[in-house]
């Protein structure tokens, strides 16, 4: 089983932003040692409980404190930005950390209506233009973009371009990912839809492009492990009472909560039903220590001794 990690960079236990970002670095370093394949950071705006409005900045910092784990955005909200700026930013990251950068793209606002207006004006119109933005981004990463028939390049050119993924929770996002040849991440923890059906749409409609030759699939799922089932449910209830966005109220699908063995069995069943290549874990711990412990316990259950390396 291939596992990755999604971090919303929450402010827990009364932590300020600086402490939350330090915990993000600590989590990424631990994930690398434990054998997780990717560390992705989410983008949210004007949310007091979350500390990462600019995942690309955080990823640059974390890249300097890790050695091999892949680093990505989960997701960068493309409707807010010009494709050339996105391509330049992630090519720069890919030049700094060759072979380690993922560009995960989303189409959610990432904040309130007024925050979205402050970021990019008419967000709904920007979402409507997402296919054109994806076409421009594809052309920029293939060095084929032109304005008035004049070539425009996204610099610098890294040894290997970032892997591009589209994140979503429904058939529409799956169809976009298939059309543009990106990988697809189904947000199980944010959706009450049938993930197997959504992923089947993506695979059935997939078209090879410069962004990808074959379908690639991840399911992002909420997980909380503890040494006992009772402790796991106590922690989950505590997170829910605190309205902590990374667990509790943000989850639309029921989180997987229990002992490592119970959670491993549930994840194996989910992976079998969805037919996905990889699972991305977001953990609703009410505090940093229980969150980190959950990732440690899951790694030990899946791969054996803590600190082991996951299969390639």
PDB file of C-alpha atoms in Angstrom:
ATOM      1  CA  UNK A   1       0.000   0.000   0.000  1.00  0.00           C
ATOM      2  CA  UNK A   2       1.387   3.378  -1.031  1.00  0.00           C
ATOM      3  CA  UNK A   3       0.554   6.196   1.385  1.00  0.00           C
ATOM      4  CA  UNK A   4       1.000   9.948   1.242  1.00  0.00           C
ATOM      5  CA  UNK A   5       0.080  12.791   3.571  1.00  0.00           C
ATOM      6  CA  UNK A   6      -2.080  15.907   3.265  1.00  0.00           C
ATOM      7  CA  UNK A   7      -1.537  18.720   5.778  1.00  0.00           C
ATOM      8  CA  UNK A   8      -3.985  21.587   6.265  1.00  0.00           C
ATOM      9  CA  UNK A   9      -1.443  23.181   8.647  1.00  0.00           C
ATOM     10  CA  UNK A  10      -3.914  23.677  11.523  1.00  0.00           C
ATOM     11  CA  UNK A  11      -3.378  25.829  14.588  1.00  0.00           C
ATOM     12  CA  UNK A  12      -3.892  23.335  17.426  1.00  0.00           C
ATOM     13  CA  UNK A  13      -3.673  23.667  21.206  1.00  0.00           C
ATOM     14  CA  UNK A  14      -3.623  27.462  21.021  1.00  0.00           C
ATOM     15  CA  UNK A  15      -0.571  27.504  18.744  1.00  0.00           C
ATOM     16  CA  UNK A  16       0.232  30.612  16.729  1.00  0.00           C
ATOM     17  CA  UNK A  17       1.083  30.547  13.027  1.00  0.00           C
ATOM     18  CA  UNK A  18       4.831  30.226  13.614  1.00  0.00           C
ATOM     19  CA  UNK A  19       4.328  27.181  15.835  1.00  0.00           C
ATOM     20  CA  UNK A  20       1.889  25.598  13.376  1.00  0.00           C
ATOM     21  CA  UNK A  21       4.381  26.002  10.527  1.00  0.00           C
ATOM     22  CA  UNK A  22       7.135  24.487  12.658  1.00  0.00           C
ATOM     23  CA  UNK A  23       4.842  21.512  13.267  1.00  0.00           C
ATOM     24  CA  UNK A  24       4.269  21.240   9.514  1.00  0.00           C
ATOM     25  CA  UNK A  25       8.022  20.925   9.010  1.00  0.00           C
ATOM     26  CA  UNK A  26       8.224  18.370  11.806  1.00  0.00           C
ATOM     27  CA  UNK A  27       5.388  16.343  10.269  1.00  0.00           C
ATOM     28  CA  UNK A  28       7.005  16.330   6.820  1.00  0.00           C
ATOM     29  CA  UNK A  29      10.327  15.196   8.266  1.00  0.00           C
ATOM     30  CA  UNK A  30       8.621  12.412  10.204  1.00  0.00           C
ATOM     31  CA  UNK A  31       6.631  11.358   7.140  1.00  0.00           C
ATOM     32  CA  UNK A  32       9.839  11.044   5.144  1.00  0.00           C
ATOM     33  CA  UNK A  33      11.432   8.830   7.794  1.00  0.00           C
ATOM     34  CA  UNK A  34       8.303   6.700   8.102  1.00  0.00           C
ATOM     35  CA  UNK A  35       8.106   6.004   4.367  1.00  0.00           C
ATOM     36  CA  UNK A  36       5.237   8.200   3.178  1.00  0.00           C
ATOM     37  CA  UNK A  37       5.592   9.044  -0.516  1.00  0.00           C
ATOM     38  CA  UNK A  38       4.373  12.639  -0.562  1.00  0.00           C
ATOM     39  CA  UNK A  39       3.797  15.601   1.727  1.00  0.00           C
ATOM     40  CA  UNK A  40       1.170  17.969   0.337  1.00  0.00           C
ATOM     41  CA  UNK A  41       0.017  21.251   1.862  1.00  0.00           C
ATOM     42  CA  UNK A  42      -3.419  22.735   1.262  1.00  0.00           C
ATOM     43  CA  UNK A  43      -4.265  26.332   0.324  1.00  0.00           C
ATOM     44  CA  UNK A  44      -6.825  28.266   2.388  1.00  0.00           C
ATOM     45  CA  UNK A  45      -7.411  31.998   2.777  1.00  0.00           C
ATOM     46  CA  UNK A  46      -8.588  34.130   5.703  1.00  0.00           C
ATOM     47  CA  UNK A  47      -9.222  31.106   7.924  1.00  0.00           C
ATOM     48  CA  UNK A  48      -8.024  31.772  11.490  1.00  0.00           C
ATOM     49  CA  UNK A  49      -7.594  28.063  12.273  1.00  0.00           C
ATOM     50  CA  UNK A  50      -5.280  27.329   9.324  1.00  0.00           C
ATOM     51  CA  UNK A  51      -1.807  28.708   8.614  1.00  0.00           C
ATOM     52  CA  UNK A  52      -1.100  28.086   4.927  1.00  0.00           C
ATOM     53  CA  UNK A  53      -2.507  30.484   2.308  1.00  0.00           C
ATOM     54  CA  UNK A  54       0.573  29.938   0.097  1.00  0.00           C
ATOM     55  CA  UNK A  55       1.624  26.268  -0.090  1.00  0.00           C
ATOM     56  CA  UNK A  56       4.407  27.048  -2.550  1.00  0.00           C
ATOM     57  CA  UNK A  57       6.210  29.102   0.101  1.00  0.00           C
ATOM     58  CA  UNK A  58       5.839  26.408   2.747  1.00  0.00           C
ATOM     59  CA  UNK A  59       7.016  23.711   0.313  1.00  0.00           C
ATOM     60  CA  UNK A  60      10.190  25.656  -0.413  1.00  0.00           C
ATOM     61  CA  UNK A  61      10.950  25.767   3.308  1.00  0.00           C
ATOM     62  CA  UNK A  62      10.145  22.095   3.855  1.00  0.00           C
ATOM     63  CA  UNK A  63      12.187  21.064   0.843  1.00  0.00           C
ATOM     64  CA  UNK A  64      15.251  22.557   2.513  1.00  0.00           C
ATOM     65  CA  UNK A  65      14.630  20.386   5.596  1.00  0.00           C
ATOM     66  CA  UNK A  66      13.914  17.063   3.841  1.00  0.00           C
ATOM     67  CA  UNK A  67      15.804  14.951   1.323  1.00  0.00           C
ATOM     68  CA  UNK A  68      13.570  12.728  -0.792  1.00  0.00           C
ATOM     69  CA  UNK A  69       9.848  12.911   0.023  1.00  0.00           C
ATOM     70  CA  UNK A  70       7.800  14.432  -2.798  1.00  0.00           C
ATOM     71  CA  UNK A  71       6.347  17.864  -2.033  1.00  0.00           C
ATOM     72  CA  UNK A  72       3.141  19.248  -3.474  1.00  0.00           C
ATOM     73  CA  UNK A  73       0.143  21.516  -3.258  1.00  0.00           C
ATOM     74  CA  UNK A  74      -3.120  19.943  -2.251  1.00  0.00           C
ATOM     75  CA  UNK A  75      -4.378  22.040  -3.864  1.00  0.00           C
ATOM     76  CA  UNK A  76      -3.203  25.255  -5.452  1.00  0.00           C
ATOM     77  CA  UNK A  77      -6.422  27.029  -6.434  1.00  0.00           C
ATOM     78  CA  UNK A  78      -5.834  27.793 -10.107  1.00  0.00           C
ATOM     79  CA  UNK A  79      -8.904  30.036 -10.695  1.00  0.00           C
ATOM     80  CA  UNK A  80      -7.255  32.697  -8.519  1.00  0.00           C
ATOM     81  CA  UNK A  81      -4.023  32.880 -10.555  1.00  0.00           C
ATOM     82  CA  UNK A  82      -2.544  33.378 -14.007  1.00  0.00           C
ATOM     83  CA  UNK A  83      -1.227  30.080 -15.399  1.00  0.00           C
ATOM     84  CA  UNK A  84       2.207  31.534 -16.178  1.00  0.00           C
ATOM     85  CA  UNK A  85       2.759  32.512 -12.548  1.00  0.00           C
ATOM     86  CA  UNK A  86       1.786  29.008 -11.419  1.00  0.00           C
ATOM     87  CA  UNK A  87       4.085  27.398 -13.996  1.00  0.00           C
ATOM     88  CA  UNK A  88       7.001  29.668 -13.037  1.00  0.00           C
ATOM     89  CA  UNK A  89       6.529  29.068  -9.307  1.00  0.00           C
ATOM     90  CA  UNK A  90       6.402  25.291  -9.555  1.00  0.00           C
ATOM     91  CA  UNK A  91       9.185  25.106 -12.127  1.00  0.00           C
ATOM     92  CA  UNK A  92      11.319  27.071  -9.690  1.00  0.00           C
ATOM     93  CA  UNK A  93      10.455  24.584  -6.946  1.00  0.00           C
ATOM     94  CA  UNK A  94      11.255  21.733  -9.343  1.00  0.00           C
ATOM     95  CA  UNK A  95      14.643  23.307 -10.077  1.00  0.00           C
ATOM     96  CA  UNK A  96      15.358  23.634  -6.343  1.00  0.00           C
ATOM     97  CA  UNK A  97      14.214  20.074  -5.555  1.00  0.00           C
ATOM     98  CA  UNK A  98      14.568  18.019  -8.762  1.00  0.00           C
ATOM     99  CA  UNK A  99      12.223  15.075  -9.162  1.00  0.00           C
ATOM    100  CA  UNK A 100      10.307  15.890  -5.969  1.00  0.00           C
ATOM    101  CA  UNK A 101       7.625  18.447  -6.886  1.00  0.00           C
ATOM    102  CA  UNK A 102       3.903  17.877  -7.456  1.00  0.00           C
ATOM    103  CA  UNK A 103       1.529  20.558  -8.677  1.00  0.00           C
ATOM    104  CA  UNK A 104      -1.879  19.642  -7.315  1.00  0.00           C
ATOM    105  CA  UNK A 105      -4.606  21.916  -8.690  1.00  0.00           C
ATOM    106  CA  UNK A 106      -8.060  22.634  -7.304  1.00  0.00           C
ATOM    107  CA  UNK A 107     -10.986  24.794  -8.355  1.00  0.00           C
ATOM    108  CA  UNK A 108     -12.498  25.583  -4.937  1.00  0.00           C
ATOM    109  CA  UNK A 109     -12.477  29.181  -3.634  1.00  0.00           C
ATOM    110  CA  UNK A 110     -10.475  28.311  -0.510  1.00  0.00           C
ATOM    111  CA  UNK A 111     -12.220  30.971   1.538  1.00  0.00           C
ATOM    112  CA  UNK A 112     -15.289  33.162   1.817  1.00  0.00           C
ATOM    113  CA  UNK A 113     -16.953  34.948  -1.096  1.00  0.00           C
ATOM    114  CA  UNK A 114     -15.435  38.279  -0.096  1.00  0.00           C
ATOM    115  CA  UNK A 115     -11.990  36.764   0.313  1.00  0.00           C
ATOM    116  CA  UNK A 116     -12.294  35.267  -3.168  1.00  0.00           C
ATOM    117  CA  UNK A 117     -13.245  38.694  -4.525  1.00  0.00           C
ATOM    118  CA  UNK A 118     -10.168  40.171  -2.882  1.00  0.00           C
ATOM    119  CA  UNK A 119      -7.966  37.460  -4.415  1.00  0.00           C
ATOM    120  CA  UNK A 120      -9.183  37.371  -7.984  1.00  0.00           C
ATOM    121  CA  UNK A 121     -12.413  39.275  -8.557  1.00  0.00           C
ATOM    122  CA  UNK A 122     -15.235  37.256 -10.111  1.00  0.00           C
ATOM    123  CA  UNK A 123     -14.433  33.753  -8.882  1.00  0.00           C
ATOM    124  CA  UNK A 124     -17.355  32.064 -10.645  1.00  0.00           C
ATOM    125  CA  UNK A 125     -16.212  33.492 -13.965  1.00  0.00           C
ATOM    126  CA  UNK A 126     -12.681  32.324 -13.238  1.00  0.00           C
ATOM    127  CA  UNK A 127     -13.970  28.810 -12.535  1.00  0.00           C
ATOM    128  CA  UNK A 128     -15.873  28.890 -15.812  1.00  0.00           C
ATOM    129  CA  UNK A 129     -12.578  29.624 -17.553  1.00  0.00           C
ATOM    130  CA  UNK A 130     -10.742  26.772 -15.820  1.00  0.00           C
ATOM    131  CA  UNK A 131     -10.447  24.622 -18.992  1.00  0.00           C
ATOM    132  CA  UNK A 132      -8.689  27.490 -20.759  1.00  0.00           C
ATOM    133  CA  UNK A 133      -6.404  27.996 -17.759  1.00  0.00           C
ATOM    134  CA  UNK A 134      -5.535  24.289 -17.805  1.00  0.00           C
ATOM    135  CA  UNK A 135      -4.792  24.474 -21.527  1.00  0.00           C
ATOM    136  CA  UNK A 136      -2.475  27.437 -20.951  1.00  0.00           C
ATOM    137  CA  UNK A 137      -0.736  25.702 -18.051  1.00  0.00           C
ATOM    138  CA  UNK A 138      -0.246  22.563 -20.153  1.00  0.00           C
ATOM    139  CA  UNK A 139       1.246  24.605 -22.971  1.00  0.00           C
ATOM    140  CA  UNK A 140       3.550  26.477 -20.596  1.00  0.00           C
ATOM    141  CA  UNK A 141       4.898  23.257 -19.082  1.00  0.00           C
ATOM    142  CA  UNK A 142       5.429  21.875 -22.587  1.00  0.00           C
ATOM    143  CA  UNK A 143       7.175  25.111 -23.719  1.00  0.00           C
ATOM    144  CA  UNK A 144       4.488  25.563 -26.372  1.00  0.00           C
ATOM    145  CA  UNK A 145       2.656  28.630 -25.061  1.00  0.00           C
ATOM    146  CA  UNK A 146       2.269  31.645 -27.327  1.00  0.00           C
ATOM    147  CA  UNK A 147       0.774  35.142 -27.049  1.00  0.00           C
ATOM    148  CA  UNK A 148      -0.012  36.825 -30.391  1.00  0.00           C
ATOM    149  CA  UNK A 149       2.026  34.052 -31.980  1.00  0.00           C
ATOM    150  CA  UNK A 150       5.074  35.016 -29.884  1.00  0.00           C
ATOM    151  CA  UNK A 151       6.553  32.235 -27.706  1.00  0.00           C
ATOM    152  CA  UNK A 152       6.368  32.837 -23.943  1.00  0.00           C
ATOM    153  CA  UNK A 153       8.309  30.490 -21.655  1.00  0.00           C
ATOM    154  CA  UNK A 154       7.876  29.738 -17.980  1.00  0.00           C
ATOM    155  CA  UNK A 155      11.347  29.977 -16.483  1.00  0.00           C
ATOM    156  CA  UNK A 156      13.458  28.443 -15.120  1.00  0.00           C
ATOM    157  CA  UNK A 157      13.404  25.115 -16.948  1.00  0.00           C
ATOM    158  CA  UNK A 158      14.013  22.410 -14.299  1.00  0.00           C
ATOM    159  CA  UNK A 159      15.617  18.979 -14.827  1.00  0.00           C
ATOM    160  CA  UNK A 160      12.104  17.494 -14.622  1.00  0.00           C
ATOM    161  CA  UNK A 161       8.801  19.352 -14.619  1.00  0.00           C
ATOM    162  CA  UNK A 162       6.438  18.965 -11.670  1.00  0.00           C
ATOM    163  CA  UNK A 163       3.882  16.174 -11.776  1.00  0.00           C
ATOM    164  CA  UNK A 164       0.459  17.729 -12.355  1.00  0.00           C
ATOM    165  CA  UNK A 165      -2.624  16.477 -10.504  1.00  0.00           C
ATOM    166  CA  UNK A 166      -6.195  17.703 -10.387  1.00  0.00           C
ATOM    167  CA  UNK A 167      -8.110  17.380  -7.126  1.00  0.00           C
ATOM    168  CA  UNK A 168     -11.866  17.045  -6.929  1.00  0.00           C
ATOM    169  CA  UNK A 169     -14.919  15.309  -5.548  1.00  0.00           C
ATOM    170  CA  UNK A 170     -17.137  14.627  -8.559  1.00  0.00           C
ATOM    171  CA  UNK A 171     -17.338  13.493 -12.179  1.00  0.00           C
ATOM    172  CA  UNK A 172     -16.763  16.979 -13.561  1.00  0.00           C
ATOM    173  CA  UNK A 173     -13.327  17.304 -11.963  1.00  0.00           C
ATOM    174  CA  UNK A 174     -12.556  13.711 -12.998  1.00  0.00           C
ATOM    175  CA  UNK A 175     -13.450  14.544 -16.603  1.00  0.00           C
ATOM    176  CA  UNK A 176     -11.201  17.614 -16.568  1.00  0.00           C
ATOM    177  CA  UNK A 177      -8.299  15.523 -15.260  1.00  0.00           C
ATOM    178  CA  UNK A 178      -8.929  12.901 -17.935  1.00  0.00           C
ATOM    179  CA  UNK A 179      -9.134  15.475 -20.732  1.00  0.00           C
ATOM    180  CA  UNK A 180      -5.852  17.156 -19.802  1.00  0.00           C
ATOM    181  CA  UNK A 181      -3.965  13.981 -18.896  1.00  0.00           C
ATOM    182  CA  UNK A 182      -3.250  14.949 -15.297  1.00  0.00           C
ATOM    183  CA  UNK A 183      -3.300  12.623 -12.332  1.00  0.00           C
ATOM    184  CA  UNK A 184      -6.535  12.685 -10.337  1.00  0.00           C
ATOM    185  CA  UNK A 185      -7.056  12.887  -6.571  1.00  0.00           C
ATOM    186  CA  UNK A 186     -10.531  12.096  -5.277  1.00  0.00           C
ATOM    187  CA  UNK A 187     -11.273  13.931  -2.020  1.00  0.00           C
ATOM    188  CA  UNK A 188     -13.036  11.117  -0.199  1.00  0.00           C
ATOM    189  CA  UNK A 189     -12.954  13.005   3.117  1.00  0.00           C
ATOM    190  CA  UNK A 190     -14.719  15.984   1.502  1.00  0.00           C
ATOM    191  CA  UNK A 191     -17.360  14.073  -0.451  1.00  0.00           C
ATOM    192  CA  UNK A 192     -20.353  11.814   0.008  1.00  0.00           C
ATOM    193  CA  UNK A 193     -20.099  10.605  -3.588  1.00  0.00           C
ATOM    194  CA  UNK A 194     -19.060   7.122  -4.721  1.00  0.00           C
ATOM    195  CA  UNK A 195     -15.303   7.347  -5.205  1.00  0.00           C
ATOM    196  CA  UNK A 196     -15.166   4.191  -7.310  1.00  0.00           C
ATOM    197  CA  UNK A 197     -17.639   5.686  -9.765  1.00  0.00           C
ATOM    198  CA  UNK A 198     -15.778   8.997  -9.984  1.00  0.00           C
ATOM    199  CA  UNK A 199     -12.411   7.286 -10.529  1.00  0.00           C
ATOM    200  CA  UNK A 200     -13.974   4.999 -13.154  1.00  0.00           C
ATOM    201  CA  UNK A 201     -15.075   8.116 -15.051  1.00  0.00           C
ATOM    202  CA  UNK A 202     -11.518   9.451 -14.975  1.00  0.00           C
ATOM    203  CA  UNK A 203      -9.959   6.197 -16.169  1.00  0.00           C
ATOM    204  CA  UNK A 204     -12.567   5.632 -18.877  1.00  0.00           C
ATOM    205  CA  UNK A 205     -12.198   9.140 -20.314  1.00  0.00           C
ATOM    206  CA  UNK A 206      -8.420   9.525 -19.875  1.00  0.00           C
ATOM    207  CA  UNK A 207      -6.490  10.951 -22.844  1.00  0.00           C
ATOM    208  CA  UNK A 208      -2.677  10.843 -22.920  1.00  0.00           C
ATOM    209  CA  UNK A 209      -1.126  14.324 -23.135  1.00  0.00           C
ATOM    210  CA  UNK A 210       2.163  16.023 -22.369  1.00  0.00           C
ATOM    211  CA  UNK A 211       1.066  16.048 -18.701  1.00  0.00           C
ATOM    212  CA  UNK A 212       0.626  12.304 -18.440  1.00  0.00           C
ATOM    213  CA  UNK A 213       0.710   9.154 -20.555  1.00  0.00           C
ATOM    214  CA  UNK A 214      -1.367   6.916 -18.285  1.00  0.00           C
ATOM    215  CA  UNK A 215      -4.011   7.450 -15.568  1.00  0.00           C
ATOM    216  CA  UNK A 216      -2.737   8.047 -12.028  1.00  0.00           C
ATOM    217  CA  UNK A 217      -5.119   7.956  -9.075  1.00  0.00           C
ATOM    218  CA  UNK A 218      -5.065   8.902  -5.403  1.00  0.00           C
ATOM    219  CA  UNK A 219      -7.872   8.850  -2.857  1.00  0.00           C
ATOM    220  CA  UNK A 220      -7.545  11.365  -0.008  1.00  0.00           C
ATOM    221  CA  UNK A 221      -9.085   9.977   3.168  1.00  0.00           C
ATOM    222  CA  UNK A 222      -9.446  11.051   6.794  1.00  0.00           C
ATOM    223  CA  UNK A 223      -7.766   8.695   9.286  1.00  0.00           C
ATOM    224  CA  UNK A 224      -7.137   8.709  13.011  1.00  0.00           C
ATOM    225  CA  UNK A 225      -5.258   5.831  14.672  1.00  0.00           C
ATOM    226  CA  UNK A 226      -4.497   5.281  18.343  1.00  0.00           C
ATOM    227  CA  UNK A 227      -3.200   2.391  20.427  1.00  0.00           C
ATOM    228  CA  UNK A 228      -6.751   1.409  21.414  1.00  0.00           C
ATOM    229  CA  UNK A 229     -10.108   1.808  19.695  1.00  0.00           C
ATOM    230  CA  UNK A 230     -11.459   3.721  22.672  1.00  0.00           C
ATOM    231  CA  UNK A 231      -8.586   6.196  22.601  1.00  0.00           C
ATOM    232  CA  UNK A 232      -8.991   6.728  18.849  1.00  0.00           C
ATOM    233  CA  UNK A 233     -12.683   7.566  19.215  1.00  0.00           C
ATOM    234  CA  UNK A 234     -11.990   9.820  22.194  1.00  0.00           C
ATOM    235  CA  UNK A 235      -9.470  11.788  20.131  1.00  0.00           C
ATOM    236  CA  UNK A 236     -11.850  11.965  17.167  1.00  0.00           C
ATOM    237  CA  UNK A 237     -14.637  13.282  19.393  1.00  0.00           C
ATOM    238  CA  UNK A 238     -12.285  15.834  20.903  1.00  0.00           C
ATOM    239  CA  UNK A 239     -11.267  17.041  17.456  1.00  0.00           C
ATOM    240  CA  UNK A 240     -14.903  17.327  16.417  1.00  0.00           C
ATOM    241  CA  UNK A 241     -15.845  19.302  19.511  1.00  0.00           C
ATOM    242  CA  UNK A 242     -13.014  21.692  18.772  1.00  0.00           C
ATOM    243  CA  UNK A 243     -14.328  22.175  15.212  1.00  0.00           C
ATOM    244  CA  UNK A 244     -10.813  21.488  13.994  1.00  0.00           C
ATOM    245  CA  UNK A 245     -11.045  21.793  10.174  1.00  0.00           C
ATOM    246  CA  UNK A 246      -8.633  18.970   9.427  1.00  0.00           C
ATOM    247  CA  UNK A 247     -10.964  16.434  10.992  1.00  0.00           C
ATOM    248  CA  UNK A 248     -14.359  16.833  12.620  1.00  0.00           C
ATOM    249  CA  UNK A 249     -16.652  19.206  10.799  1.00  0.00           C
ATOM    250  CA  UNK A 250     -14.728  19.337   7.524  1.00  0.00           C
ATOM    251  CA  UNK A 251     -15.285  15.674   6.772  1.00  0.00           C
ATOM    252  CA  UNK A 252     -18.342  14.738   4.757  1.00  0.00           C
ATOM    253  CA  UNK A 253     -17.402  11.056   4.525  1.00  0.00           C
ATOM    254  CA  UNK A 254     -16.981   9.236   7.810  1.00  0.00           C
ATOM    255  CA  UNK A 255     -13.325   9.215   8.936  1.00  0.00           C
ATOM    256  CA  UNK A 256     -11.559   5.899   9.515  1.00  0.00           C
ATOM    257  CA  UNK A 257     -11.032   5.808  13.284  1.00  0.00           C
ATOM    258  CA  UNK A 258      -9.637   2.936  15.332  1.00  0.00           C
ATOM    259  CA  UNK A 259      -6.564   0.838  16.033  1.00  0.00           C
ATOM    260  CA  UNK A 260      -3.863   0.600  13.365  1.00  0.00           C
ATOM    261  CA  UNK A 261      -5.046  -2.875  12.400  1.00  0.00           C
ATOM    262  CA  UNK A 262      -8.658  -1.745  12.047  1.00  0.00           C
ATOM    263  CA  UNK A 263      -7.700   1.280   9.981  1.00  0.00           C
ATOM    264  CA  UNK A 264      -5.343  -0.719   7.770  1.00  0.00           C
ATOM    265  CA  UNK A 265      -8.132  -3.199   6.998  1.00  0.00           C
ATOM    266  CA  UNK A 266     -10.544  -0.366   6.175  1.00  0.00           C
ATOM    267  CA  UNK A 267      -8.002   1.311   3.890  1.00  0.00           C
ATOM    268  CA  UNK A 268      -7.274  -1.957   2.090  1.00  0.00           C
ATOM    269  CA  UNK A 269     -10.990  -2.357   1.434  1.00  0.00           C
ATOM    270  CA  UNK A 270     -11.289   1.236   0.201  1.00  0.00           C
ATOM    271  CA  UNK A 271      -8.305   0.814  -2.108  1.00  0.00           C
ATOM    272  CA  UNK A 272      -9.746  -2.419  -3.477  1.00  0.00           C
ATOM    273  CA  UNK A 273     -13.172  -0.878  -4.070  1.00  0.00           C
ATOM    274  CA  UNK A 274     -11.800   2.285  -5.710  1.00  0.00           C
ATOM    275  CA  UNK A 275      -8.918   0.655  -7.556  1.00  0.00           C
ATOM    276  CA  UNK A 276      -6.659   3.610  -6.740  1.00  0.00           C
ATOM    277  CA  UNK A 277      -2.870   3.619  -6.939  1.00  0.00           C
ATOM    278  CA  UNK A 278      -2.316   5.468  -3.678  1.00  0.00           C
ATOM    279  CA  UNK A 279      -4.022   6.765  -0.539  1.00  0.00           C
ATOM    280  CA  UNK A 280      -3.401  10.254   0.840  1.00  0.00           C
ATOM    281  CA  UNK A 281      -3.988  10.529   4.573  1.00  0.00           C
ATOM    282  CA  UNK A 282      -5.328  13.602   6.365  1.00  0.00           C
ATOM    283  CA  UNK A 283      -5.500  13.182  10.138  1.00  0.00           C
ATOM    284  CA  UNK A 284      -7.989  14.976  12.440  1.00  0.00           C
ATOM    285  CA  UNK A 285      -5.939  14.863  15.621  1.00  0.00           C
ATOM    286  CA  UNK A 286      -6.940  17.397  18.296  1.00  0.00           C
ATOM    287  CA  UNK A 287      -3.266  18.048  19.110  1.00  0.00           C
ATOM    288  CA  UNK A 288       0.072  17.717  17.318  1.00  0.00           C
ATOM    289  CA  UNK A 289       1.325  14.724  19.282  1.00  0.00           C
ATOM    290  CA  UNK A 290      -1.745  12.548  18.683  1.00  0.00           C
ATOM    291  CA  UNK A 291      -1.723  13.538  15.009  1.00  0.00           C
ATOM    292  CA  UNK A 292       1.906  12.513  14.592  1.00  0.00           C
ATOM    293  CA  UNK A 293       1.343   9.321  16.591  1.00  0.00           C
ATOM    294  CA  UNK A 294      -1.511   8.371  14.250  1.00  0.00           C
ATOM    295  CA  UNK A 295       0.774   8.610  11.214  1.00  0.00           C
ATOM    296  CA  UNK A 296       3.432   6.567  13.023  1.00  0.00           C
ATOM    297  CA  UNK A 297       0.997   3.824  13.992  1.00  0.00           C
ATOM    298  CA  UNK A 298      -0.431   3.597  10.487  1.00  0.00           C
ATOM    299  CA  UNK A 299       3.040   3.346   8.934  1.00  0.00           C
ATOM    300  CA  UNK A 300       3.981   0.583  11.357  1.00  0.00           C
ATOM    301  CA  UNK A 301       0.792  -1.350  10.601  1.00  0.00           C
ATOM    302  CA  UNK A 302       1.218  -1.059   6.819  1.00  0.00           C
ATOM    303  CA  UNK A 303       4.965  -1.451   6.371  1.00  0.00           C
ATOM    304  CA  UNK A 304       6.189  -3.081   9.578  1.00  0.00           C
ATOM    305  CA  UNK A 305       8.645  -1.444  11.943  1.00  0.00           C
ATOM    306  CA  UNK A 306       8.421   2.316  12.305  1.00  0.00           C
ATOM    307  CA  UNK A 307      10.880   4.093  10.081  1.00  0.00           C
ATOM    308  CA  UNK A 308      10.510   1.575   7.278  1.00  0.00           C
ATOM    309  CA  UNK A 309      10.335   2.591   3.634  1.00  0.00           C
ATOM    310  CA  UNK A 310       7.161   2.186   1.603  1.00  0.00           C
ATOM    311  CA  UNK A 311       7.210   0.346  -1.717  1.00  0.00           C
ATOM    312  CA  UNK A 312       8.154   2.504  -4.707  1.00  0.00           C
TER     313      UNK A 312
END
